[in-house]
Amino acid sequence: MKITLKDGSIREYSEPKSVIEIAKDISEGLARVACAGEVNGERVDLRTVISEDCALSILTFEDKGGRDTFRHTASHIMAQAIKRLYPNVKLAIGPSIDDGFYYDIDSDEPVTAEHVEAIEAEMKKIVKEALPLERFELPREEAIRFFEEKNEPYKVELIRDLPEDAVISLYRQGEFTDLCAGPHLMSTKPVKAIKLTRLAGAYWRGNEKNKMLTRIYGTAYPKASELEAYLTMLEEAKKRDHRKIGKEMGLFMFAEEGPGFPFFLPKGMVLKNTLMEYWREIHDREGYVEISTPVILNRKLWETSGHWDHYKENMYTTVIDDEDYAIKPMNCPGGMLVYKSQPRSYRDLPLRMGEIGLVHRHEKSGALHGLMRVRCFNQDDAHIFMTPDQIRDEIKGVVSLIDEVYQLFGFDYFVELSTRPENSMGTDEEWEMATNGLRDALEDMGLEYKVNEGDGAFYGPKIDFHLVDAIGRTWQCGTIQLDFQLPQRFEAEYIGPDGEPHRPIMIHRVCFGSIERFIGILTEHFEGKFPTWLAPVQVKVLPISDKYGDYAHKVYATLKAAGIRTEIDERSEKIGYKIREARNERVPYMLVVGQKEEEAGLVSVRSRFLGDEGQKDLSEFIAAVKQEIATRERREEEAK
């Protein structure tokens, strides 16, 4: 039996071996930290016995699959603790998620912080018991009876949804047994650092017509130090919450009359428009033309594009003159109509069309989260139409543009290549050509990337850019999607050098993604302390007293005339209070004016960056700030 490991090395065995035995054969250290195995791409328990040639990866907490296994086991530990303390609670589901795990439960009484504290303490006892997790199977009907006897109706409902001939997988740890496909750790012992983090409501199976359950979130790590670092990050994230900062700075709001539909306030519109001006500047430089397409288009268009079949549950629909219409969830079908609006030649290609288009998508109310998850947003789309021999260069051009944007804001990022999903259109040959086109461009540029199997769009593979913000969180924003399908479905053509019609290839791409979401990310990344070029208010004039109001207004007018976004604080407050208020408003520069400044024709400059910068000539100050704005410089903040 030959086992091909992740590094390409091969190990041979004369008899079947479990994954954990192979891990021990590689090294005792690896076996100690192993969480699961991956056999021919399928995640399995460490106890799984391998009896034939295969590719094997040993997954640790450093691997996503290993981390998911570790935290899925933690969710079972939580469920066991809940049933020990509160036997009448009914269990629903408990998966791992990106930053931890949760379990949905149905409790007769409201779950409080005291309950959560008791559950966490019981979980730590279960970890110390080092209970082995054992997988076993039951026929479907026997599994139904098993959970009926335990009075677990949600488990019974899940099993009844499975085929009649299904064999049901369960996991046992001590006195507790749960319905689960796995995999899991070998015992509860490795889950040494646990923290339950919050409570939320969740409809059973995500359906608003079903009962509201209680969702208990938590996270788990192999080491206490890793948990402590995560909890520190959570505290920092609370301080940076864009919803809190957005309210303090007067950027945006939400109203009960439109859940999930953001309202941008005057200062928020300055921020939004400044971002869009930057977008237009760099796209004009790179040869893009800007278009605008309608928000509502008829059903026939969405059937042609495939959205009606593949995306209808996320679309808002209406009827006009007895005909079905949909509010656009994406800009691309409108872009196809623009492309087809006139004959095209190979000489016109590549054709780069950009659109900051307002789109609407139906999101469940429980998923809404400030600007991060909304029901309408502006997407900074571009659609590039090209010939096959232009694919590599166009993708490389887009990658360079996205890299430039993210570097401007100080984001590190990593790249994923997402491949064909199950729910897809097109032939194997088209998908292979499209995927190779993206892969080749990344390799030409020497960019490292991970392969995200099965996470492509239904019409083509994609490159996703994951930003890393100031406190280490990741956000998926930019994407490049290569599409052979829409040009075929819309019968788009161009006349080639041979005088014959040919089918163009299409790239869908965004830099910001959702502009609203990007503003949320930027707000948290900068903690509201935007670079001067982006700040809604760039300078605040602070007269020491009413006596210097005339001079303050003269300074204010001069700044405004120079194109600098300026406010003046004329309140009858002490100057120290005004300075603190301006700092709380995260204004980059404050100009204090009093008797000395008026007599000398100067201003006293205080900034977020250096604190007290001393007296300066107003014209020199304006020149320096305009230079900072023009170059979009990011000055370092003063030490706290």
Short mmCIF file of N, CA, C and O in Angstrom, two decimals, residues 31-118:
data_model
loop_
_atom_site.label_atom_id
_atom_site.label_comp_id
_atom_site.label_asym_id
_atom_site.label_seq_id
_atom_site.Cartn_x
_atom_site.Cartn_y
_atom_site.Cartn_z
N ALA A 31 1.86 13.55 15.46
CA ALA A 31 0.73 12.78 16.01
C ALA A 31 0.09 13.50 17.19
O ALA A 31 -1.13 13.45 17.37
N ARG A 32 0.91 14.20 17.99
CA ARG A 32 0.37 14.89 19.16
C ARG A 32 -0.54 16.05 18.77
O ARG A 32 -1.48 16.38 19.51
N VAL A 33 -0.28 16.69 17.64
CA VAL A 33 -1.07 17.86 17.25
C VAL A 33 -2.06 17.56 16.13
O VAL A 33 -2.82 18.44 15.73
N ALA A 34 -2.10 16.32 15.65
CA ALA A 34 -3.00 15.97 14.55
C ALA A 34 -4.45 16.08 15.00
O ALA A 34 -4.81 15.70 16.12
N CYS A 35 -5.30 16.63 14.12
CA CYS A 35 -6.73 16.77 14.41
C CYS A 35 -7.58 15.85 13.53
O CYS A 35 -8.64 15.38 13.95
N ALA A 36 -7.14 15.62 12.29
CA ALA A 36 -7.91 14.81 11.35
C ALA A 36 -6.99 14.42 10.20
O ALA A 36 -5.83 14.85 10.13
N GLY A 37 -7.51 13.61 9.31
CA GLY A 37 -6.79 13.27 8.09
C GLY A 37 -7.60 13.71 6.88
O GLY A 37 -8.80 13.99 6.98
N GLU A 38 -6.93 13.79 5.76
CA GLU A 38 -7.62 14.07 4.50
C GLU A 38 -7.16 13.03 3.50
O GLU A 38 -5.99 13.01 3.08
N VAL A 39 -8.05 12.13 3.14
CA VAL A 39 -7.74 11.01 2.25
C VAL A 39 -8.39 11.27 0.90
O VAL A 39 -9.62 11.35 0.79
N ASN A 40 -7.55 11.42 -0.12
CA ASN A 40 -8.03 11.73 -1.47
C ASN A 40 -9.02 12.89 -1.46
O ASN A 40 -10.05 12.88 -2.12
N GLY A 41 -8.69 13.92 -0.65
CA GLY A 41 -9.49 15.13 -0.59
C GLY A 41 -10.67 15.08 0.36
O GLY A 41 -11.35 16.09 0.55
N GLU A 42 -10.93 13.94 1.01
CA GLU A 42 -12.05 13.81 1.95
C GLU A 42 -11.53 13.79 3.37
O GLU A 42 -10.65 12.99 3.71
N ARG A 43 -12.10 14.67 4.22
CA ARG A 43 -11.67 14.75 5.62
C ARG A 43 -12.21 13.56 6.39
O ARG A 43 -13.39 13.24 6.31
N VAL A 44 -11.34 12.93 7.20
CA VAL A 44 -11.72 11.73 7.95
C VAL A 44 -11.16 11.79 9.37
O VAL A 44 -10.26 12.57 9.67
N ASP A 45 -11.71 10.93 10.25
CA ASP A 45 -11.20 10.79 11.60
C ASP A 45 -9.78 10.23 11.61
O ASP A 45 -9.38 9.51 10.68
N LEU A 46 -9.05 10.53 12.67
CA LEU A 46 -7.70 9.98 12.81
C LEU A 46 -7.74 8.46 12.96
O LEU A 46 -6.76 7.77 12.64
N ARG A 47 -8.85 7.90 13.47
CA ARG A 47 -8.95 6.45 13.62
C ARG A 47 -9.26 5.72 12.31
O ARG A 47 -9.23 4.50 12.25
N THR A 48 -9.58 6.47 11.26
CA THR A 48 -9.92 5.85 9.97
C THR A 48 -8.77 4.99 9.46
O THR A 48 -7.61 5.44 9.41
N VAL A 49 -9.09 3.75 9.10
CA VAL A 49 -8.08 2.81 8.62
C VAL A 49 -7.98 2.89 7.10
O VAL A 49 -8.99 2.86 6.39
N ILE A 50 -6.75 3.02 6.61
CA ILE A 50 -6.49 3.08 5.18
C ILE A 50 -5.96 1.73 4.73
O ILE A 50 -5.01 1.19 5.31
N SER A 51 -6.56 1.20 3.67
CA SER A 51 -6.17 -0.14 3.22
C SER A 51 -5.76 -0.18 1.75
O SER A 51 -5.50 -1.26 1.22
N GLU A 52 -5.71 0.97 1.09
CA GLU A 52 -5.32 0.98 -0.33
C GLU A 52 -4.57 2.26 -0.64
O GLU A 52 -4.55 3.21 0.15
N ASP A 53 -3.94 2.29 -1.81
CA ASP A 53 -3.16 3.46 -2.22
C ASP A 53 -4.02 4.72 -2.17
O ASP A 53 -5.20 4.70 -2.58
N CYS A 54 -3.43 5.81 -1.68
CA CYS A 54 -4.19 7.06 -1.62
C CYS A 54 -3.25 8.23 -1.38
O CYS A 54 -2.06 8.05 -1.07
N ALA A 55 -3.81 9.46 -1.51
CA ALA A 55 -3.12 10.68 -1.11
C ALA A 55 -3.61 11.05 0.28
O ALA A 55 -4.81 11.05 0.54
N LEU A 56 -2.66 11.33 1.19
CA LEU A 56 -3.02 11.60 2.58
C LEU A 56 -2.37 12.89 3.08
O LEU A 56 -1.18 13.12 2.87
N SER A 57 -3.19 13.70 3.75
CA SER A 57 -2.67 14.86 4.48
C SER A 57 -3.05 14.70 5.94
O SER A 57 -4.19 14.34 6.25
N ILE A 58 -2.10 14.97 6.82
CA ILE A 58 -2.38 14.99 8.25
C ILE A 58 -2.72 16.44 8.61
O ILE A 58 -1.89 17.33 8.44
N LEU A 59 -3.94 16.67 9.08
CA LEU A 59 -4.40 18.03 9.34
C LEU A 59 -4.22 18.40 10.80
O LEU A 59 -4.63 17.65 11.70
N THR A 60 -3.61 19.55 11.05
CA THR A 60 -3.44 20.08 12.40
C THR A 60 -4.33 21.32 12.54
O THR A 60 -5.02 21.72 11.61
N PHE A 61 -4.27 21.94 13.70
CA PHE A 61 -5.05 23.15 13.94
C PHE A 61 -4.65 24.28 12.99
O PHE A 61 -5.43 25.19 12.74
N GLU A 62 -3.44 24.21 12.44
CA GLU A 62 -2.98 25.23 11.51
C GLU A 62 -3.68 25.12 10.16
O GLU A 62 -3.68 26.08 9.39
N ASP A 63 -4.26 23.96 9.86
CA ASP A 63 -4.99 23.76 8.61
C ASP A 63 -6.47 24.04 8.86
O ASP A 63 -7.01 23.72 9.93
N LYS A 64 -7.15 24.59 7.86
CA LYS A 64 -8.57 24.89 8.05
C LYS A 64 -9.36 23.64 8.39
O LYS A 64 -10.22 23.64 9.29
N GLY A 65 -9.09 22.54 7.68
CA GLY A 65 -9.82 21.30 7.95
C GLY A 65 -9.57 20.79 9.36
O GLY A 65 -10.48 20.29 10.03
N GLY A 66 -8.34 20.91 9.83
CA GLY A 66 -8.02 20.49 11.19
C GLY A 66 -8.68 21.39 12.22
O GLY A 66 -9.18 20.93 13.25
N ARG A 67 -8.68 22.69 11.94
CA ARG A 67 -9.30 23.66 12.84
C ARG A 67 -10.81 23.42 12.93
O ARG A 67 -11.40 23.47 14.01
N ASP A 68 -11.44 23.14 11.78
CA ASP A 68 -12.88 22.84 11.77
C ASP A 68 -13.18 21.60 12.58
O ASP A 68 -14.17 21.55 13.33
N THR A 69 -12.34 20.57 12.45
CA THR A 69 -12.54 19.33 13.21
C THR A 69 -12.42 19.61 14.70
O THR A 69 -13.24 19.15 15.51
N PHE A 70 -11.40 20.34 15.08
CA PHE A 70 -11.15 20.68 16.48
C PHE A 70 -12.36 21.40 17.08
O PHE A 70 -12.87 21.06 18.15
N ARG A 71 -12.85 22.40 16.36
CA ARG A 71 -13.94 23.22 16.90
C ARG A 71 -15.30 22.52 16.79
O ARG A 71 -16.20 22.80 17.59
N HIS A 72 -15.44 21.62 15.83
CA HIS A 72 -16.66 20.83 15.78
C HIS A 72 -16.74 19.92 17.00
O HIS A 72 -17.82 19.75 17.60
N THR A 73 -15.61 19.39 17.42
CA THR A 73 -15.59 18.61 18.65
C THR A 73 -15.95 19.49 19.84
O THR A 73 -16.68 19.07 20.76
N ALA A 74 -15.49 20.73 19.85
CA ALA A 74 -15.84 21.66 20.93
C ALA A 74 -17.34 21.90 20.98
O ALA A 74 -17.92 22.03 22.07
N SER A 75 -17.99 21.94 19.81
CA SER A 75 -19.45 22.14 19.81
C SER A 75 -20.15 20.94 20.44
O SER A 75 -21.17 21.09 21.13
N HIS A 76 -19.63 19.72 20.24
CA HIS A 76 -20.20 18.54 20.88
C HIS A 76 -19.97 18.57 22.39
O HIS A 76 -20.83 18.14 23.17
N ILE A 77 -18.82 19.07 22.80
CA ILE A 77 -18.55 19.21 24.24
C ILE A 77 -19.56 20.17 24.85
O ILE A 77 -20.08 19.93 25.95
N MET A 78 -19.86 21.27 24.12
CA MET A 78 -20.86 22.21 24.63
C MET A 78 -22.23 21.55 24.72
O MET A 78 -22.94 21.72 25.73
N ALA A 79 -22.61 20.79 23.70
CA ALA A 79 -23.91 20.12 23.73
C ALA A 79 -23.99 19.14 24.91
O ALA A 79 -25.02 19.05 25.58
N GLN A 80 -22.90 18.42 25.16
CA GLN A 80 -22.88 17.48 26.28
C GLN A 80 -23.03 18.23 27.61
O GLN A 80 -23.78 17.81 28.50
N ALA A 81 -22.33 19.36 27.74
CA ALA A 81 -22.42 20.15 28.97
C ALA A 81 -23.84 20.67 29.17
O ALA A 81 -24.38 20.66 30.29
N ILE A 82 -24.49 21.12 28.09
CA ILE A 82 -25.86 21.61 28.18
C ILE A 82 -26.80 20.51 28.66
O ILE A 82 -27.64 20.72 29.55
N LYS A 83 -26.68 19.32 28.08
CA LYS A 83 -27.58 18.22 28.46
C LYS A 83 -27.33 17.76 29.89
O LYS A 83 -28.26 17.32 30.58
N ARG A 84 -26.08 17.84 30.36
CA ARG A 84 -25.81 17.49 31.75
C ARG A 84 -26.51 18.47 32.71
O ARG A 84 -27.08 18.06 33.72
N LEU A 85 -26.42 19.75 32.38
CA LEU A 85 -26.95 20.77 33.28
C LEU A 85 -28.45 20.99 33.11
O LEU A 85 -29.15 21.26 34.08
N TYR A 86 -28.91 20.89 31.86
CA TYR A 86 -30.31 21.21 31.56
C TYR A 86 -30.87 20.11 30.66
O TYR A 86 -31.01 20.28 29.44
N PRO A 87 -31.25 18.96 31.24
CA PRO A 87 -31.65 17.78 30.46
C PRO A 87 -32.85 18.01 29.55
O PRO A 87 -33.00 17.30 28.54
N ASN A 88 -33.70 18.98 29.85
CA ASN A 88 -34.90 19.20 29.04
C ASN A 88 -34.65 20.03 27.78
O ASN A 88 -35.55 20.17 26.95
N VAL A 89 -33.48 20.59 27.67
CA VAL A 89 -33.15 21.37 26.47
C VAL A 89 -33.11 20.44 25.26
O VAL A 89 -32.59 19.33 25.32
N LYS A 90 -33.66 20.92 24.13
CA LYS A 90 -33.62 20.15 22.87
C LYS A 90 -32.47 20.69 22.01
O LYS A 90 -32.30 21.91 21.87
N LEU A 91 -31.69 19.79 21.43
CA LEU A 91 -30.54 20.16 20.61
C LEU A 91 -30.92 20.22 19.14
O LEU A 91 -31.64 19.36 18.65
N ALA A 92 -30.39 21.23 18.44
CA ALA A 92 -30.63 21.35 16.99
C ALA A 92 -29.34 21.00 16.25
O ALA A 92 -29.03 19.83 16.07
N ILE A 93 -28.58 22.01 15.84
CA ILE A 93 -27.32 21.75 15.12
C ILE A 93 -26.18 22.51 15.78
O ILE A 93 -26.40 23.53 16.43
N GLY A 94 -24.95 22.02 15.56
CA GLY A 94 -23.79 22.66 16.17
C GLY A 94 -22.54 22.54 15.33
O GLY A 94 -21.65 21.73 15.63
N PRO A 95 -22.40 23.33 14.27
CA PRO A 95 -21.23 23.24 13.40
C PRO A 95 -20.06 24.10 13.87
O PRO A 95 -20.20 24.96 14.74
N SER A 96 -18.92 23.88 13.24
CA SER A 96 -17.80 24.83 13.38
C SER A 96 -18.03 25.96 12.39
O SER A 96 -18.70 25.79 11.37
N ILE A 97 -17.49 27.14 12.71
CA ILE A 97 -17.53 28.30 11.81
C ILE A 97 -16.13 28.89 11.76
O ILE A 97 -15.22 28.40 12.43
N ASP A 98 -15.96 29.95 10.99
CA ASP A 98 -14.62 30.48 10.73
C ASP A 98 -13.84 30.79 12.00
O ASP A 98 -12.64 30.50 12.09
N ASP A 99 -14.49 31.40 12.99
CA ASP A 99 -13.75 31.80 14.19
C ASP A 99 -14.17 31.03 15.43
O ASP A 99 -13.89 31.45 16.54
N GLY A 100 -14.84 29.90 15.25
CA GLY A 100 -15.22 29.12 16.42
C GLY A 100 -16.27 28.08 16.12
O GLY A 100 -16.13 27.28 15.19
N PHE A 101 -17.37 28.12 16.87
CA PHE A 101 -18.44 27.14 16.72
C PHE A 101 -19.70 27.71 17.36
O PHE A 101 -19.66 28.72 18.06
N TYR A 102 -20.82 27.05 17.13
CA TYR A 102 -22.04 27.39 17.85
C TYR A 102 -22.90 26.14 17.99
O TYR A 102 -22.65 25.13 17.34
N TYR A 103 -23.89 26.23 18.85
CA TYR A 103 -24.92 25.19 18.93
C TYR A 103 -26.26 25.89 19.10
O TYR A 103 -26.39 26.80 19.91
N ASP A 104 -27.25 25.48 18.29
CA ASP A 104 -28.61 25.99 18.41
C ASP A 104 -29.40 25.08 19.34
O ASP A 104 -29.40 23.85 19.15
N ILE A 105 -30.08 25.68 20.31
CA ILE A 105 -30.83 24.88 21.27
C ILE A 105 -32.23 25.46 21.45
O ILE A 105 -32.48 26.64 21.20
N ASP A 106 -33.15 24.59 21.87
CA ASP A 106 -34.52 24.98 22.16
C ASP A 106 -34.71 24.82 23.67
O ASP A 106 -34.75 23.69 24.18
N SER A 107 -34.80 25.95 24.36
CA SER A 107 -34.90 25.93 25.81
C SER A 107 -36.24 26.50 26.26
O SER A 107 -36.72 27.48 25.68
N ASP A 108 -36.83 25.89 27.30
CA ASP A 108 -38.11 26.37 27.82
C ASP A 108 -37.97 27.72 28.52
O ASP A 108 -38.94 28.46 28.64
N GLU A 109 -36.78 28.02 29.02
CA GLU A 109 -36.56 29.29 29.71
C GLU A 109 -35.48 30.09 28.98
O GLU A 109 -34.62 29.53 28.30
N PRO A 110 -35.51 31.42 29.09
CA PRO A 110 -34.49 32.25 28.42
C PRO A 110 -33.09 31.88 28.90
O PRO A 110 -32.87 31.66 30.10
N VAL A 111 -32.15 31.83 27.97
CA VAL A 111 -30.76 31.53 28.31
C VAL A 111 -30.07 32.84 28.68
O VAL A 111 -30.10 33.81 27.92
N THR A 112 -29.44 32.87 29.85
CA THR A 112 -28.81 34.09 30.36
C THR A 112 -27.30 33.92 30.42
O THR A 112 -26.76 32.82 30.21
N ALA A 113 -26.63 35.01 30.78
CA ALA A 113 -25.17 34.97 30.94
C ALA A 113 -24.77 33.98 32.03
O ALA A 113 -23.72 33.32 31.93
N GLU A 114 -25.61 33.85 33.07
CA GLU A 114 -25.31 32.89 34.15
C GLU A 114 -25.36 31.46 33.63
O GLU A 114 -24.51 30.63 34.00
N HIS A 115 -26.33 31.16 32.76
CA HIS A 115 -26.38 29.84 32.15
C HIS A 115 -25.11 29.56 31.34
O HIS A 115 -24.52 28.48 31.41
N VAL A 116 -24.71 30.55 30.54
CA VAL A 116 -23.53 30.40 29.68
C VAL A 116 -22.29 30.15 30.53
O VAL A 116 -21.45 29.30 30.19
N GLU A 117 -22.17 30.87 31.63
CA GLU A 117 -21.02 30.69 32.52
C GLU A 117 -20.98 29.26 33.08
O GLU A 117 -19.92 28.63 33.14
N ALA A 118 -22.16 28.75 33.45
CA ALA A 118 -22.22 27.39 33.98
C ALA A 118 -21.89 26.36 32.90
O ALA A 118 -21.20 25.36 33.17
#
